[in-house]
Tab-separated table of C-alpha atoms in Angstrom:
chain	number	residue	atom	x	y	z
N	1	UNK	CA	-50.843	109.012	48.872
N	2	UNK	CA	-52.696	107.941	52.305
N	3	UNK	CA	-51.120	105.272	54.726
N	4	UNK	CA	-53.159	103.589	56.968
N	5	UNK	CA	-51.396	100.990	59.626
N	6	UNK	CA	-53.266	99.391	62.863
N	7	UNK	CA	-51.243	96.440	64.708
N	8	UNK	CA	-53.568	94.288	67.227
N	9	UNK	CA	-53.308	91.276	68.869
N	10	UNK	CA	-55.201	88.348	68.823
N	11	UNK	CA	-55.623	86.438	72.333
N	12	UNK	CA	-55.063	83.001	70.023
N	13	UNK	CA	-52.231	81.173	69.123
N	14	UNK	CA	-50.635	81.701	65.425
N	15	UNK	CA	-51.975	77.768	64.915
N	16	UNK	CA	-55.246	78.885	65.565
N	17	UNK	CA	-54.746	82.557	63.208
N	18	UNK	CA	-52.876	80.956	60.539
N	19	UNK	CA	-55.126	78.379	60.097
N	20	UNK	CA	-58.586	80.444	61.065
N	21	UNK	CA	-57.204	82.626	58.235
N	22	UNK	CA	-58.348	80.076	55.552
N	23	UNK	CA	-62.157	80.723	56.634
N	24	UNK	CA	-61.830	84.300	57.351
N	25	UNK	CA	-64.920	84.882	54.833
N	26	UNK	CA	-66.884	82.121	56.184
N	27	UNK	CA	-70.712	82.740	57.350
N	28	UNK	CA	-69.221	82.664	60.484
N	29	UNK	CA	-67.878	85.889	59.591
N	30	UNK	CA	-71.155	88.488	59.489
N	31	UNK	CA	-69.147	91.100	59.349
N	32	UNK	CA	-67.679	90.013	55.298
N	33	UNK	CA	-71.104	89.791	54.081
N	34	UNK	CA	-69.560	91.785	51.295
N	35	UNK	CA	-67.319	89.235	50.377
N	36	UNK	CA	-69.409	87.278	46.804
N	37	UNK	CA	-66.288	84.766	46.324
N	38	UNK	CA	-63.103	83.754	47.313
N	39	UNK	CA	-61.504	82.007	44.024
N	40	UNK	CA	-57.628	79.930	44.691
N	41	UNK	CA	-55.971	80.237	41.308
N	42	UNK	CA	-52.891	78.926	42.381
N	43	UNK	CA	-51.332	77.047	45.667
N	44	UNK	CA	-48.207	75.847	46.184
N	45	UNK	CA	-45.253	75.174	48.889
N	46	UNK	CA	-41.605	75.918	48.174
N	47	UNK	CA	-39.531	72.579	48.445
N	48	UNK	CA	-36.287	74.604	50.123
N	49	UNK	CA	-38.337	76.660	52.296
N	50	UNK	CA	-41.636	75.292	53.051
N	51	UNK	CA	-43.412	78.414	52.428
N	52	UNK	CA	-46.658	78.154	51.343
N	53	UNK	CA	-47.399	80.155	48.416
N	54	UNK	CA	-51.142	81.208	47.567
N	55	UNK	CA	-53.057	83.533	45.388
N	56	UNK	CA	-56.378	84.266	45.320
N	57	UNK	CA	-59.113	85.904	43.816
N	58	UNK	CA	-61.529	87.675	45.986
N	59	UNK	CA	-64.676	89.416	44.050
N	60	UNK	CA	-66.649	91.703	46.394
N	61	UNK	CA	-69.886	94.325	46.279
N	62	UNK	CA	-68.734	97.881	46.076
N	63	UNK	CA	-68.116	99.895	49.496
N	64	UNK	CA	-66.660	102.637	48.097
N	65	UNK	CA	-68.732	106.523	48.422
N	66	UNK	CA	-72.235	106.603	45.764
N	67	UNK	CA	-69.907	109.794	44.814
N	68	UNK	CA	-67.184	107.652	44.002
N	69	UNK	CA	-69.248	105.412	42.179
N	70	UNK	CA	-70.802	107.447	39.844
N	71	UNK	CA	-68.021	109.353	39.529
N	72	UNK	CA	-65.879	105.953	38.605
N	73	UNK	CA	-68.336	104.663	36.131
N	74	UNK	CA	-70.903	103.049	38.898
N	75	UNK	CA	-69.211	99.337	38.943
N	76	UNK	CA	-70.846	97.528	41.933
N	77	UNK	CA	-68.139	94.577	41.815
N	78	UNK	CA	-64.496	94.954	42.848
N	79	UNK	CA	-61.640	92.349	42.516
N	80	UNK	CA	-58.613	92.016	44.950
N	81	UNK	CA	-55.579	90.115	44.155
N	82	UNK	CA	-54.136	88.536	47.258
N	83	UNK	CA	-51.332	87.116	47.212
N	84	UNK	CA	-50.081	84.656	50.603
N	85	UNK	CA	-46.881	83.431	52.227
N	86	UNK	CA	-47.145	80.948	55.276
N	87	UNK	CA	-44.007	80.442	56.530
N	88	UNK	CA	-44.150	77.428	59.547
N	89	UNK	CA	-40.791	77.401	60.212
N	90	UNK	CA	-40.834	81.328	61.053
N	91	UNK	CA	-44.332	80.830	62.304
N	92	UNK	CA	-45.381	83.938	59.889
N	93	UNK	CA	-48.214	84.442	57.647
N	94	UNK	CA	-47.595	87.683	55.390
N	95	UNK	CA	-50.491	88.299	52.737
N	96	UNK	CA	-50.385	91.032	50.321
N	97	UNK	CA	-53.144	92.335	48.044
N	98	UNK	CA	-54.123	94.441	45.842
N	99	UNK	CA	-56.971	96.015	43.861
N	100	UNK	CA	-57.727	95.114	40.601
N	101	UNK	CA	-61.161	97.323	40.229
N	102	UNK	CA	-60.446	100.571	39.066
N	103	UNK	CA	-56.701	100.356	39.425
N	104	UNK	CA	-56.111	102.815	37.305
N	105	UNK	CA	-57.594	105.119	39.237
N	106	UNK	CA	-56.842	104.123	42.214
N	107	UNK	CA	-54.345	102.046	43.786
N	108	UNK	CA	-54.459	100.376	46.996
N	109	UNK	CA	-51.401	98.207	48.421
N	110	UNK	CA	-52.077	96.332	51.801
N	111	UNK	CA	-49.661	93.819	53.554
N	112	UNK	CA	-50.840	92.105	56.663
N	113	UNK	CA	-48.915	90.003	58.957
N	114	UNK	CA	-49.846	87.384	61.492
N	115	UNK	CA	-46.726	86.311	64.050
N	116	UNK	CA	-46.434	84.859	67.563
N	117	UNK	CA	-46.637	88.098	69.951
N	118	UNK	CA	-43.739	86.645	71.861
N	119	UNK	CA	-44.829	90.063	74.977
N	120	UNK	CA	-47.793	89.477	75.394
N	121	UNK	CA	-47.655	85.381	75.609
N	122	UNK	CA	-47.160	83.086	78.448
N	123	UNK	CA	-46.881	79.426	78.732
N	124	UNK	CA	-50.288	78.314	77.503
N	125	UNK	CA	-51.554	81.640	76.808
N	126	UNK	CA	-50.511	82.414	73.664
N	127	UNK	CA	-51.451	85.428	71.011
N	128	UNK	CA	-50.998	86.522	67.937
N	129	UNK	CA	-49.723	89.838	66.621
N	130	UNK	CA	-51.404	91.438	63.296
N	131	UNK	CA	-49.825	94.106	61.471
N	132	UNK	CA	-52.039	96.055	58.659
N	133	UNK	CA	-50.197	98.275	56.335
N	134	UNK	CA	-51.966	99.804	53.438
N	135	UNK	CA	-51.000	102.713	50.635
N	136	UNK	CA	-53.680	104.278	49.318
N	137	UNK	CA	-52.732	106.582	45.845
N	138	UNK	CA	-55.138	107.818	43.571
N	139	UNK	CA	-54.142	108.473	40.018
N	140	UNK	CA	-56.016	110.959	38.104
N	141	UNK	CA	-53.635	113.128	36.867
N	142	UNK	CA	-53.720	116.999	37.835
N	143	UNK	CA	-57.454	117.098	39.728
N	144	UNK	CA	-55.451	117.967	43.176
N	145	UNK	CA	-58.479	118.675	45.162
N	146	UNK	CA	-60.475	115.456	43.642
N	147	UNK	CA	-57.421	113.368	44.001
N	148	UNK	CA	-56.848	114.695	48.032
N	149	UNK	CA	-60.593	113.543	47.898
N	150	UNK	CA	-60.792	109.889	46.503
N	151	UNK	CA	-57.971	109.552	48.812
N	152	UNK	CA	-59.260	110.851	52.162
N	153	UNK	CA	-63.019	109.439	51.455
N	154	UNK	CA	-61.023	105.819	50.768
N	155	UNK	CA	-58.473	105.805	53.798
N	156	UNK	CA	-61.737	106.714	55.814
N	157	UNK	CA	-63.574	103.702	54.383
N	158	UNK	CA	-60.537	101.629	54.544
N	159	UNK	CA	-60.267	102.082	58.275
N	160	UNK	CA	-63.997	101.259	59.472
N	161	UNK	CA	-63.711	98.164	56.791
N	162	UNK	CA	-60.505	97.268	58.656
N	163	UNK	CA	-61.781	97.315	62.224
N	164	UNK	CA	-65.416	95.408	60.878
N	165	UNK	CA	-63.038	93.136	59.479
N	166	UNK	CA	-60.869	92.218	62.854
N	167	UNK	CA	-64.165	91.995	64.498
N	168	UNK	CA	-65.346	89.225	62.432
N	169	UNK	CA	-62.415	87.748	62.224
N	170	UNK	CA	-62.507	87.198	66.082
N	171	UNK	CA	-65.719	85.416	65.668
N	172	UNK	CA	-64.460	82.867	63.244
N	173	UNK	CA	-61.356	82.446	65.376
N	174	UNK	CA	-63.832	81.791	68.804
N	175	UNK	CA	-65.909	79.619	66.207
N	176	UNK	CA	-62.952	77.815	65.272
N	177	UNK	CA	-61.988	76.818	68.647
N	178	UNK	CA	-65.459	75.680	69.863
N	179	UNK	CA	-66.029	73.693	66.635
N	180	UNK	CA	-62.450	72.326	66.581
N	181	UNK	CA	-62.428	71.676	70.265
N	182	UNK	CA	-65.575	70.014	70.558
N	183	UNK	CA	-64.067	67.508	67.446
N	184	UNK	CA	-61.265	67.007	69.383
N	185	UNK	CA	-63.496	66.680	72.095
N	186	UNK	CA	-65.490	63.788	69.994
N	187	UNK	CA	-62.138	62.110	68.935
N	188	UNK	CA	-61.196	61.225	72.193
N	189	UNK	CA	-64.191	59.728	73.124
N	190	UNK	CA	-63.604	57.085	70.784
């Protein structure tokens, strides 16, 4: 098993992150041109809590090696399970996925976490923390060397996907504001 973890912080305010989140694989985003789809299949808050429950579907083109490919039967979709938790009250988002492509193979776990980074805010200044936690095992059986491998070749990936991925996430953030502040903007003009 690999373990890859970053923690970063967004100069935006968990409003702005928790709800940004939402269009994270917007064309906004250039950097998830990977991303094909983004399906809900179910949404729903908790009455005692008022967590937000979500869990989605996201279908993507292959990143993975051409060695890993072909060597995992040359599928050029993948499906993640995600699986989301918005809790207002705790101002936390907490989003866990998983892959569903070749998952018997290999098996990646990720949790992410979006909270108020209560150091590095002031008054009116406020930013976001994100945590990124991700296991990566492969699973076929006593190939040592190929197992060591899938694994290194797929933390490696996993890490340049994961800093492409904060960098377009920043641009849908800044795009959210501008949009969203130029509406406001609009509203009070009225």
């Amino acid at each position: 098993m690999k373990v890859f973890s970053s923690v970063y912080t967004f100069d935006y305010s968990w409003e702005e992150v928790s709800s940004a989140n939402w269009r994270k694989y917007c064309p906004w985003n250039d950097k998830s041109t990977h991303v094909i789809s983004v399906d809900t299949l179910s949404r729903d808050v908790d009455p005692a809590t008022g967590i937000l429950r979500t869990e989605r579907l996201i279908t993507c083109n292959q990143s993975a090696p051409a060695w890993v490919v072909s060597l995992l039967s040359g599928a050029k979709i993948s499906h993640v399970y995600e699986t989301s938790y918005v809790s207002p009250a705790d101002k936390r988002v907490t989003m866990c996925s998983t892959n569903l492509t070749w998952s018997n193979i290999l098996r990646v776990r990720e949790t992410v976490t979006y909270q108020p980074d209560l150091t590095a805010s002031s008054p009116g200044h406020e930013r976001t923390r994100f945590t990124q936690d991700a296991k990566i095992t492969a699973l076929c059986g006593g190939w040592q060397k190929v197992k060591t491998k899938i694994e290194e070749a797929s933390i490696e990936r996993f890490s340049e996907n994961a800093r492409r991925g904060r960098e377009g996430f920043e641009a849908v953030l800044e795009m959210s504001r501008r949009v969203f502040g130029e509406e406001k903007e609009r509203e009070q003009m009225k």
